[in-house]
Amino acid sequence: KLSKFISFYLKVKFMENIENVIKNYREEAKEMLGELVSFKSVLEEYRPESDAPFGVENKKALAYLLAKAEKDGFAVKNVDNYAGHIEFGSGKEILGILAHLDVVPAAEEEWDSNPFRLSIRDGRMYARGSIDDKGPLTAAYIALKILKDKGFEPKKRVRLIAGCDEESGSRCLERYLSREEKPDLGFSPDAEFPLIYGEKGMLSYDIYGDVSDDVIAEFICGNRYNIVPSLAKMKLKISLEEAYLKYLKRTGYAGEIKDGCYIAYGTAAHAMCPENGVNAAYILFRFLYENTDSKLAQFFNTYYLDDTTGKKLGYDIYDRDMKALTSNLALVQIQNGRLRIGVNCRVPLDSHFAVIEACVKKAAEEYGYTYKILGTSKRHYVNPDSSLVQTLMKCYQEVTGDYVNPPITIGGGTYARAIGNAVAFGPLFVGREDVCHIANEYIIEEDFYKAIEIYLRAIYELSRI
């Protein structure tokens, strides 16, 4: 009883006035985030043996982070410019905090401000990466720095691991874990609060075909599997300009015709929630289905149009714990008569992978197309009754006073799945708009500072025993 009382007393003294302490670090946090978002760390080409495997800007972002941490007194390590870590404390076990420096592309014409310059307006911090994932990475770093500055001595090694390729397959973390120890436990500040204890499996596939006899001459839409495409362009072998303009007016969709190119403007969204977006490819193929005898448009109408759950293909699946499967039509390309369709599915259970492949095979063969499963990632699950989940939930509840909302599962994928005994933890608070992967991405400034306090408490609790 005495030891418990002493432990409780020391915790209270250490955490005393922590909110005011964090206020003294606000300017540093904003400055750091401003520096990080200034790097256009978007993957353009993967060059595995280069000294900048994911591009020069990704390399610069990692270099900036590690240089700052080293100046602040942390031990740092760069692993081939794939990833790096910032370490504090000693002990046999490692507490990992896993975040990423790469971001998805930003169509600057869709933004109200420069996506690679931090803009603070009406209490919101706008920039690509502000909430996914440079903002949360900054919050975790500042939390770690405050603990070090206050003299906290963790009984575990605490590692903030920063990768450069999370948005395009996490090859960064694969390389890192092949060179460095895997953390024993941890969290990834790359999702939502209160906490994510389960992440759906993932499967991406392509469909190919010869469409040289179709009315479509060219089609360009999408560049990433994890984004609902917001822009689609096509050229036709026939003239339907007047019909297209009437279609846009009737439906209310956004689009135009420019230099003989039919253009549709949708709304981007994260592939884990495609229902939140407006797929630009659907706009054009709905028009083609209504106005032509295009075989490809018939294929789309039969199997894809206005469907984000895979119901038309027959692989709509639901699990009580992991919820519904989602299906995102991410890419459509037609050049020189050759078709490529790219789809990303977020899958409740690993056993459902075979169901998806069987359905895709059947649909493709019906129209004379071929398909290829590009890759799968197994679901990630941590028991919600585990000490890791319970400790993190307690930290969240102490700061927010929210004892109502339970931990959840999502369709997104984070670094947590590579560690095993790790979960996704923030930064998006309950009831906030999810703006990951879309134009005008932002994090609410007060939420940013609140996340610092939650992560500080989490690091403290998980590393002091």
PDB file of C-alpha atoms in Angstrom, residues 218-447:
ATOM      1  CA  GLU A 218      -8.174   8.148 -73.647  1.00  0.00           C
ATOM      2  CA  PHE A 219      -9.035   8.117 -69.958  1.00  0.00           C
ATOM      3  CA  ILE A 220      -6.943   9.372 -67.046  1.00  0.00           C
ATOM      4  CA  CYS A 221      -8.114   9.203 -63.439  1.00  0.00           C
ATOM      5  CA  GLY A 222      -6.388   8.644 -60.109  1.00  0.00           C
ATOM      6  CA  ASN A 223      -2.804   8.171 -58.981  1.00  0.00           C
ATOM      7  CA  ARG A 224      -3.007   6.434 -55.578  1.00  0.00           C
ATOM      8  CA  TYR A 225      -4.917   3.367 -54.396  1.00  0.00           C
ATOM      9  CA  ASN A 226      -5.676   4.946 -51.022  1.00  0.00           C
ATOM     10  CA  ILE A 227      -7.518   8.002 -52.358  1.00  0.00           C
ATOM     11  CA  VAL A 228     -10.931   8.473 -53.958  1.00  0.00           C
ATOM     12  CA  PRO A 229     -10.006  10.262 -57.220  1.00  0.00           C
ATOM     13  CA  SER A 230     -11.292  13.825 -57.482  1.00  0.00           C
ATOM     14  CA  LEU A 231     -10.347  14.439 -61.136  1.00  0.00           C
ATOM     15  CA  ALA A 232     -11.052  12.442 -64.302  1.00  0.00           C
ATOM     16  CA  LYS A 233     -10.346  13.314 -67.934  1.00  0.00           C
ATOM     17  CA  MET A 234     -11.307  11.533 -71.126  1.00  0.00           C
ATOM     18  CA  LYS A 235     -11.245  11.942 -74.874  1.00  0.00           C
ATOM     19  CA  LEU A 236     -13.811  10.297 -77.126  1.00  0.00           C
ATOM     20  CA  LYS A 237     -13.843   9.068 -80.694  1.00  0.00           C
ATOM     21  CA  ILE A 238     -17.242  10.697 -81.158  1.00  0.00           C
ATOM     22  CA  SER A 239     -18.598  14.143 -80.310  1.00  0.00           C
ATOM     23  CA  LEU A 240     -20.902  14.313 -77.287  1.00  0.00           C
ATOM     24  CA  GLU A 241     -20.051  17.781 -76.050  1.00  0.00           C
ATOM     25  CA  GLU A 242     -23.584  19.156 -76.005  1.00  0.00           C
ATOM     26  CA  ALA A 243     -24.902  16.027 -74.284  1.00  0.00           C
ATOM     27  CA  TYR A 244     -22.169  16.218 -71.636  1.00  0.00           C
ATOM     28  CA  LEU A 245     -22.925  19.827 -70.772  1.00  0.00           C
ATOM     29  CA  LYS A 246     -26.632  18.974 -70.439  1.00  0.00           C
ATOM     30  CA  TYR A 247     -25.710  15.988 -68.249  1.00  0.00           C
ATOM     31  CA  LEU A 248     -23.654  18.191 -65.915  1.00  0.00           C
ATOM     32  CA  LYS A 249     -26.460  20.717 -65.638  1.00  0.00           C
ATOM     33  CA  ARG A 250     -29.064  18.022 -64.941  1.00  0.00           C
ATOM     34  CA  THR A 251     -27.049  16.125 -62.344  1.00  0.00           C
ATOM     35  CA  GLY A 252     -25.316  19.026 -60.653  1.00  0.00           C
ATOM     36  CA  TYR A 253     -21.900  17.393 -61.057  1.00  0.00           C
ATOM     37  CA  ALA A 254     -18.896  19.664 -61.617  1.00  0.00           C
ATOM     38  CA  GLY A 255     -17.124  19.419 -64.941  1.00  0.00           C
ATOM     39  CA  GLU A 256     -16.217  21.052 -68.217  1.00  0.00           C
ATOM     40  CA  ILE A 257     -14.977  20.452 -71.732  1.00  0.00           C
ATOM     41  CA  LYS A 258     -11.569  21.854 -72.546  1.00  0.00           C
ATOM     42  CA  ASP A 259      -9.682  21.361 -75.815  1.00  0.00           C
ATOM     43  CA  GLY A 260     -11.854  18.370 -76.663  1.00  0.00           C
ATOM     44  CA  CYS A 261     -11.259  16.778 -73.255  1.00  0.00           C
ATOM     45  CA  TYR A 262     -14.236  15.812 -71.074  1.00  0.00           C
ATOM     46  CA  ILE A 263     -13.370  16.678 -67.465  1.00  0.00           C
ATOM     47  CA  ALA A 264     -15.167  15.718 -64.241  1.00  0.00           C
ATOM     48  CA  TYR A 265     -14.466  17.099 -60.783  1.00  0.00           C
ATOM     49  CA  GLY A 266     -15.353  14.939 -57.786  1.00  0.00           C
ATOM     50  CA  THR A 267     -14.380  15.083 -54.125  1.00  0.00           C
ATOM     51  CA  ALA A 268     -11.378  13.254 -52.723  1.00  0.00           C
ATOM     52  CA  ALA A 269     -11.620  11.045 -49.639  1.00  0.00           C
ATOM     53  CA  HIS A 270      -9.572   8.404 -47.873  1.00  0.00           C
ATOM     54  CA  ALA A 271      -9.964   4.938 -49.373  1.00  0.00           C
ATOM     55  CA  MET A 272     -11.091   3.583 -46.000  1.00  0.00           C
ATOM     56  CA  CYS A 273     -14.257   5.693 -46.280  1.00  0.00           C
ATOM     57  CA  PRO A 274     -14.933   6.099 -50.016  1.00  0.00           C
ATOM     58  CA  GLU A 275     -18.571   6.892 -49.289  1.00  0.00           C
ATOM     59  CA  ASN A 276     -17.379  10.297 -48.076  1.00  0.00           C
ATOM     60  CA  GLY A 277     -16.078  11.249 -51.510  1.00  0.00           C
ATOM     61  CA  VAL A 278     -17.416  11.755 -55.014  1.00  0.00           C
ATOM     62  CA  ASN A 279     -15.513   9.537 -57.433  1.00  0.00           C
ATOM     63  CA  ALA A 280     -14.737  11.537 -60.582  1.00  0.00           C
ATOM     64  CA  ALA A 281     -14.529   8.347 -62.663  1.00  0.00           C
ATOM     65  CA  TYR A 282     -18.116   7.495 -61.755  1.00  0.00           C
ATOM     66  CA  ILE A 283     -19.273  10.848 -63.130  1.00  0.00           C
ATOM     67  CA  LEU A 284     -17.828  10.176 -66.575  1.00  0.00           C
ATOM     68  CA  PHE A 285     -18.839   6.527 -66.786  1.00  0.00           C
ATOM     69  CA  ARG A 286     -22.401   7.300 -65.727  1.00  0.00           C
ATOM     70  CA  PHE A 287     -22.539   9.782 -68.599  1.00  0.00           C
ATOM     71  CA  LEU A 288     -21.143   7.224 -71.042  1.00  0.00           C
ATOM     72  CA  TYR A 289     -23.580   4.555 -69.895  1.00  0.00           C
ATOM     73  CA  GLU A 290     -26.535   6.904 -70.448  1.00  0.00           C
ATOM     74  CA  ASN A 291     -25.382   8.217 -73.829  1.00  0.00           C
ATOM     75  CA  THR A 292     -23.405   5.487 -75.602  1.00  0.00           C
ATOM     76  CA  ASP A 293     -23.252   1.735 -76.129  1.00  0.00           C
ATOM     77  CA  SER A 294     -19.741   1.588 -74.624  1.00  0.00           C
ATOM     78  CA  LYS A 295     -19.022  -1.942 -73.456  1.00  0.00           C
ATOM     79  CA  LEU A 296     -16.709  -0.597 -70.760  1.00  0.00           C
ATOM     80  CA  ALA A 297     -19.407   1.759 -69.470  1.00  0.00           C
ATOM     81  CA  GLN A 298     -21.749  -1.247 -69.247  1.00  0.00           C
ATOM     82  CA  PHE A 299     -19.080  -3.084 -67.263  1.00  0.00           C
ATOM     83  CA  PHE A 300     -18.781  -0.168 -64.861  1.00  0.00           C
ATOM     84  CA  ASN A 301     -22.531   0.158 -64.474  1.00  0.00           C
ATOM     85  CA  THR A 302     -22.869  -3.537 -63.746  1.00  0.00           C
ATOM     86  CA  TYR A 303     -20.036  -3.815 -61.239  1.00  0.00           C
ATOM     87  CA  TYR A 304     -18.848  -0.452 -59.889  1.00  0.00           C
ATOM     88  CA  LEU A 305     -20.931   2.678 -60.357  1.00  0.00           C
ATOM     89  CA  ASP A 306     -22.098   4.264 -57.086  1.00  0.00           C
ATOM     90  CA  ASP A 307     -20.958   1.252 -55.072  1.00  0.00           C
ATOM     91  CA  THR A 308     -18.430   1.598 -52.251  1.00  0.00           C
ATOM     92  CA  THR A 309     -19.038  -1.756 -50.535  1.00  0.00           C
ATOM     93  CA  GLY A 310     -18.496  -4.245 -53.372  1.00  0.00           C
ATOM     94  CA  LYS A 311     -22.164  -5.223 -53.417  1.00  0.00           C
ATOM     95  CA  LYS A 312     -22.407  -5.211 -57.218  1.00  0.00           C
ATOM     96  CA  LEU A 313     -19.439  -7.546 -57.494  1.00  0.00           C
ATOM     97  CA  GLY A 314     -20.763  -9.746 -54.705  1.00  0.00           C
ATOM     98  CA  TYR A 315     -18.022  -9.278 -52.143  1.00  0.00           C
ATOM     99  CA  ASP A 316     -19.854  -6.963 -49.754  1.00  0.00           C
ATOM    100  CA  ILE A 317     -19.013  -8.456 -46.375  1.00  0.00           C
ATOM    101  CA  TYR A 318     -19.713  -7.426 -42.796  1.00  0.00           C
ATOM    102  CA  ASP A 319     -18.122  -8.437 -39.507  1.00  0.00           C
ATOM    103  CA  ARG A 320     -19.573  -7.344 -36.171  1.00  0.00           C
ATOM    104  CA  ASP A 321     -16.200  -6.273 -34.796  1.00  0.00           C
ATOM    105  CA  MET A 322     -14.424  -4.998 -37.929  1.00  0.00           C
ATOM    106  CA  LYS A 323     -17.565  -3.653 -39.649  1.00  0.00           C
ATOM    107  CA  ALA A 324     -18.225  -3.482 -43.423  1.00  0.00           C
ATOM    108  CA  LEU A 325     -15.846  -4.017 -46.303  1.00  0.00           C
ATOM    109  CA  THR A 326     -15.140  -0.919 -48.393  1.00  0.00           C
ATOM    110  CA  SER A 327     -14.173  -0.863 -52.055  1.00  0.00           C
ATOM    111  CA  ASN A 328     -12.492   2.133 -53.665  1.00  0.00           C
ATOM    112  CA  LEU A 329     -12.207   2.501 -57.425  1.00  0.00           C
ATOM    113  CA  ALA A 330      -8.881   4.348 -57.378  1.00  0.00           C
ATOM    114  CA  LEU A 331      -7.484   4.288 -60.906  1.00  0.00           C
ATOM    115  CA  VAL A 332      -8.787   4.195 -64.451  1.00  0.00           C
ATOM    116  CA  GLN A 333      -6.353   4.507 -67.342  1.00  0.00           C
ATOM    117  CA  ILE A 334      -6.917   4.017 -71.059  1.00  0.00           C
ATOM    118  CA  GLN A 335      -4.113   4.618 -73.513  1.00  0.00           C
ATOM    119  CA  ASN A 336      -3.551   3.125 -76.960  1.00  0.00           C
ATOM    120  CA  GLY A 337      -6.580   0.894 -76.527  1.00  0.00           C
ATOM    121  CA  ARG A 338      -5.305  -0.687 -73.303  1.00  0.00           C
ATOM    122  CA  LEU A 339      -7.346  -0.537 -70.095  1.00  0.00           C
ATOM    123  CA  ARG A 340      -6.173  -0.568 -66.499  1.00  0.00           C
ATOM    124  CA  ILE A 341      -8.534  -0.325 -63.520  1.00  0.00           C
ATOM    125  CA  GLY A 342      -7.150  -0.162 -59.969  1.00  0.00           C
ATOM    126  CA  VAL A 343      -9.219  -0.971 -56.864  1.00  0.00           C
ATOM    127  CA  ASN A 344      -8.401  -0.971 -53.166  1.00  0.00           C
ATOM    128  CA  CYS A 345     -10.481  -2.933 -50.633  1.00  0.00           C
ATOM    129  CA  ARG A 346     -10.455  -2.658 -46.846  1.00  0.00           C
ATOM    130  CA  VAL A 347     -11.381  -6.155 -45.684  1.00  0.00           C
ATOM    131  CA  PRO A 348     -12.901  -7.177 -42.311  1.00  0.00           C
ATOM    132  CA  LEU A 349     -11.294 -10.631 -42.080  1.00  0.00           C
ATOM    133  CA  ASP A 350      -8.340 -12.279 -43.837  1.00  0.00           C
ATOM    134  CA  SER A 351     -10.554 -15.180 -44.900  1.00  0.00           C
ATOM    135  CA  HIS A 352     -12.451 -12.755 -47.139  1.00  0.00           C
ATOM    136  CA  PHE A 353      -9.503 -12.264 -49.503  1.00  0.00           C
ATOM    137  CA  ALA A 354     -10.418 -15.423 -51.404  1.00  0.00           C
ATOM    138  CA  VAL A 355     -14.037 -14.261 -51.755  1.00  0.00           C
ATOM    139  CA  ILE A 356     -12.922 -11.004 -53.364  1.00  0.00           C
ATOM    140  CA  GLU A 357     -10.616 -12.712 -55.828  1.00  0.00           C
ATOM    141  CA  ALA A 358     -13.309 -15.172 -56.904  1.00  0.00           C
ATOM    142  CA  CYS A 359     -15.782 -12.343 -57.550  1.00  0.00           C
ATOM    143  CA  VAL A 360     -13.269 -10.222 -59.475  1.00  0.00           C
ATOM    144  CA  LYS A 361     -12.224 -13.216 -61.572  1.00  0.00           C
ATOM    145  CA  LYS A 362     -15.820 -13.955 -62.519  1.00  0.00           C
ATOM    146  CA  ALA A 363     -16.603 -10.343 -63.487  1.00  0.00           C
ATOM    147  CA  ALA A 364     -13.404  -9.852 -65.483  1.00  0.00           C
ATOM    148  CA  GLU A 365     -13.793 -13.076 -67.441  1.00  0.00           C
ATOM    149  CA  GLU A 366     -17.413 -12.238 -68.270  1.00  0.00           C
ATOM    150  CA  TYR A 367     -16.225  -9.168 -70.206  1.00  0.00           C
ATOM    151  CA  GLY A 368     -13.047 -10.695 -71.602  1.00  0.00           C
ATOM    152  CA  TYR A 369     -10.733  -8.853 -69.228  1.00  0.00           C
ATOM    153  CA  THR A 370      -7.925 -10.137 -67.017  1.00  0.00           C
ATOM    154  CA  TYR A 371      -7.067  -9.291 -63.403  1.00  0.00           C
ATOM    155  CA  LYS A 372      -4.168  -9.346 -60.978  1.00  0.00           C
ATOM    156  CA  ILE A 373      -4.145  -9.307 -57.179  1.00  0.00           C
ATOM    157  CA  LEU A 374      -1.416  -6.787 -56.384  1.00  0.00           C
ATOM    158  CA  GLY A 375      -1.017  -7.545 -52.712  1.00  0.00           C
ATOM    159  CA  THR A 376      -2.698  -8.133 -49.404  1.00  0.00           C
ATOM    160  CA  SER A 377      -2.111  -7.033 -45.829  1.00  0.00           C
ATOM    161  CA  LYS A 378      -3.578  -9.014 -42.969  1.00  0.00           C
ATOM    162  CA  ARG A 379      -5.889  -7.396 -40.462  1.00  0.00           C
ATOM    163  CA  HIS A 380      -4.431  -6.075 -37.230  1.00  0.00           C
ATOM    164  CA  TYR A 381      -6.099  -6.718 -33.891  1.00  0.00           C
ATOM    165  CA  VAL A 382      -5.174  -6.055 -30.249  1.00  0.00           C
ATOM    166  CA  ASN A 383      -7.442  -7.252 -27.459  1.00  0.00           C
ATOM    167  CA  PRO A 384      -9.337  -4.196 -26.169  1.00  0.00           C
ATOM    168  CA  ASP A 385      -8.986  -5.583 -22.632  1.00  0.00           C
ATOM    169  CA  SER A 386      -5.173  -5.609 -22.851  1.00  0.00           C
ATOM    170  CA  SER A 387      -3.088  -3.435 -20.516  1.00  0.00           C
ATOM    171  CA  LEU A 388      -1.840  -1.424 -23.508  1.00  0.00           C
ATOM    172  CA  VAL A 389      -5.338  -0.446 -24.587  1.00  0.00           C
ATOM    173  CA  GLN A 390      -6.558   0.169 -21.054  1.00  0.00           C
ATOM    174  CA  THR A 391      -3.573   2.368 -20.181  1.00  0.00           C
ATOM    175  CA  LEU A 392      -3.912   4.504 -23.305  1.00  0.00           C
ATOM    176  CA  MET A 393      -7.653   4.845 -22.848  1.00  0.00           C
ATOM    177  CA  LYS A 394      -7.040   6.061 -19.289  1.00  0.00           C
ATOM    178  CA  CYS A 395      -4.611   8.705 -20.571  1.00  0.00           C
ATOM    179  CA  TYR A 396      -7.137   9.892 -23.138  1.00  0.00           C
ATOM    180  CA  GLN A 397      -9.930  10.003 -20.579  1.00  0.00           C
ATOM    181  CA  GLU A 398      -7.878  11.910 -17.998  1.00  0.00           C
ATOM    182  CA  VAL A 399      -7.228  14.713 -20.472  1.00  0.00           C
ATOM    183  CA  THR A 400     -10.588  14.885 -22.245  1.00  0.00           C
ATOM    184  CA  GLY A 401     -13.046  13.768 -19.578  1.00  0.00           C
ATOM    185  CA  ASP A 402     -14.631  11.538 -22.238  1.00  0.00           C
ATOM    186  CA  TYR A 403     -15.661   8.304 -20.532  1.00  0.00           C
ATOM    187  CA  VAL A 404     -18.413   7.555 -23.050  1.00  0.00           C
ATOM    188  CA  ASN A 405     -16.750   6.775 -26.362  1.00  0.00           C
ATOM    189  CA  PRO A 406     -15.162   3.314 -26.569  1.00  0.00           C
ATOM    190  CA  PRO A 407     -12.118   2.224 -28.594  1.00  0.00           C
ATOM    191  CA  ILE A 408     -12.988   1.310 -32.196  1.00  0.00           C
ATOM    192  CA  THR A 409     -11.814  -0.448 -35.344  1.00  0.00           C
ATOM    193  CA  ILE A 410     -11.148   1.211 -38.702  1.00  0.00           C
ATOM    194  CA  GLY A 411     -10.473   0.488 -42.347  1.00  0.00           C
ATOM    195  CA  GLY A 412      -7.259   2.487 -42.402  1.00  0.00           C
ATOM    196  CA  GLY A 413      -3.843   0.964 -42.026  1.00  0.00           C
ATOM    197  CA  THR A 414      -1.128   2.321 -39.745  1.00  0.00           C
ATOM    198  CA  TYR A 415       2.369   1.335 -38.693  1.00  0.00           C
ATOM    199  CA  ALA A 416       0.834  -0.341 -35.646  1.00  0.00           C
ATOM    200  CA  ARG A 417       0.182  -3.497 -37.645  1.00  0.00           C
ATOM    201  CA  ALA A 418       3.933  -3.959 -38.236  1.00  0.00           C
ATOM    202  CA  ILE A 419       4.656  -4.043 -34.502  1.00  0.00           C
ATOM    203  CA  GLY A 420       1.930  -6.387 -33.288  1.00  0.00           C
ATOM    204  CA  ASN A 421       1.501  -5.167 -29.736  1.00  0.00           C
ATOM    205  CA  ALA A 422       0.639  -1.647 -30.857  1.00  0.00           C
ATOM    206  CA  VAL A 423      -2.448   0.405 -31.620  1.00  0.00           C
ATOM    207  CA  ALA A 424      -3.361   3.599 -33.458  1.00  0.00           C
ATOM    208  CA  PHE A 425      -3.969   6.462 -31.057  1.00  0.00           C
ATOM    209  CA  GLY A 426      -5.259   9.843 -32.256  1.00  0.00           C
ATOM    210  CA  PRO A 427      -4.980  12.572 -33.380  1.00  0.00           C
ATOM    211  CA  LEU A 428      -8.533  13.048 -34.711  1.00  0.00           C
ATOM    212  CA  PHE A 429     -10.948  13.710 -31.858  1.00  0.00           C
ATOM    213  CA  VAL A 430     -14.487  12.344 -31.695  1.00  0.00           C
ATOM    214  CA  GLY A 431     -16.916  14.394 -33.763  1.00  0.00           C
ATOM    215  CA  ARG A 432     -14.233  16.191 -35.771  1.00  0.00           C
ATOM    216  CA  GLU A 433     -14.297  16.264 -39.573  1.00  0.00           C
ATOM    217  CA  ASP A 434     -11.951  13.707 -41.155  1.00  0.00           C
ATOM    218  CA  VAL A 435      -9.885  15.649 -43.703  1.00  0.00           C
ATOM    219  CA  CYS A 436      -7.119  13.148 -44.392  1.00  0.00           C
ATOM    220  CA  HIS A 437      -6.088  12.941 -48.045  1.00  0.00           C
ATOM    221  CA  ILE A 438      -8.307  15.802 -49.215  1.00  0.00           C
ATOM    222  CA  ALA A 439      -7.811  19.455 -50.127  1.00  0.00           C
ATOM    223  CA  ASN A 440      -7.539  21.982 -47.289  1.00  0.00           C
ATOM    224  CA  GLU A 441      -6.386  19.371 -44.787  1.00  0.00           C
ATOM    225  CA  TYR A 442      -6.142  20.817 -41.292  1.00  0.00           C
ATOM    226  CA  ILE A 443      -5.869  20.094 -37.608  1.00  0.00           C
ATOM    227  CA  ILE A 444      -7.670  22.252 -35.049  1.00  0.00           C
ATOM    228  CA  GLU A 445      -5.008  24.166 -33.148  1.00  0.00           C
ATOM    229  CA  GLU A 446      -6.380  23.426 -29.674  1.00  0.00           C
ATOM    230  CA  ASP A 447      -6.705  19.745 -30.591  1.00  0.00           C
TER     231      ASP A 447
END
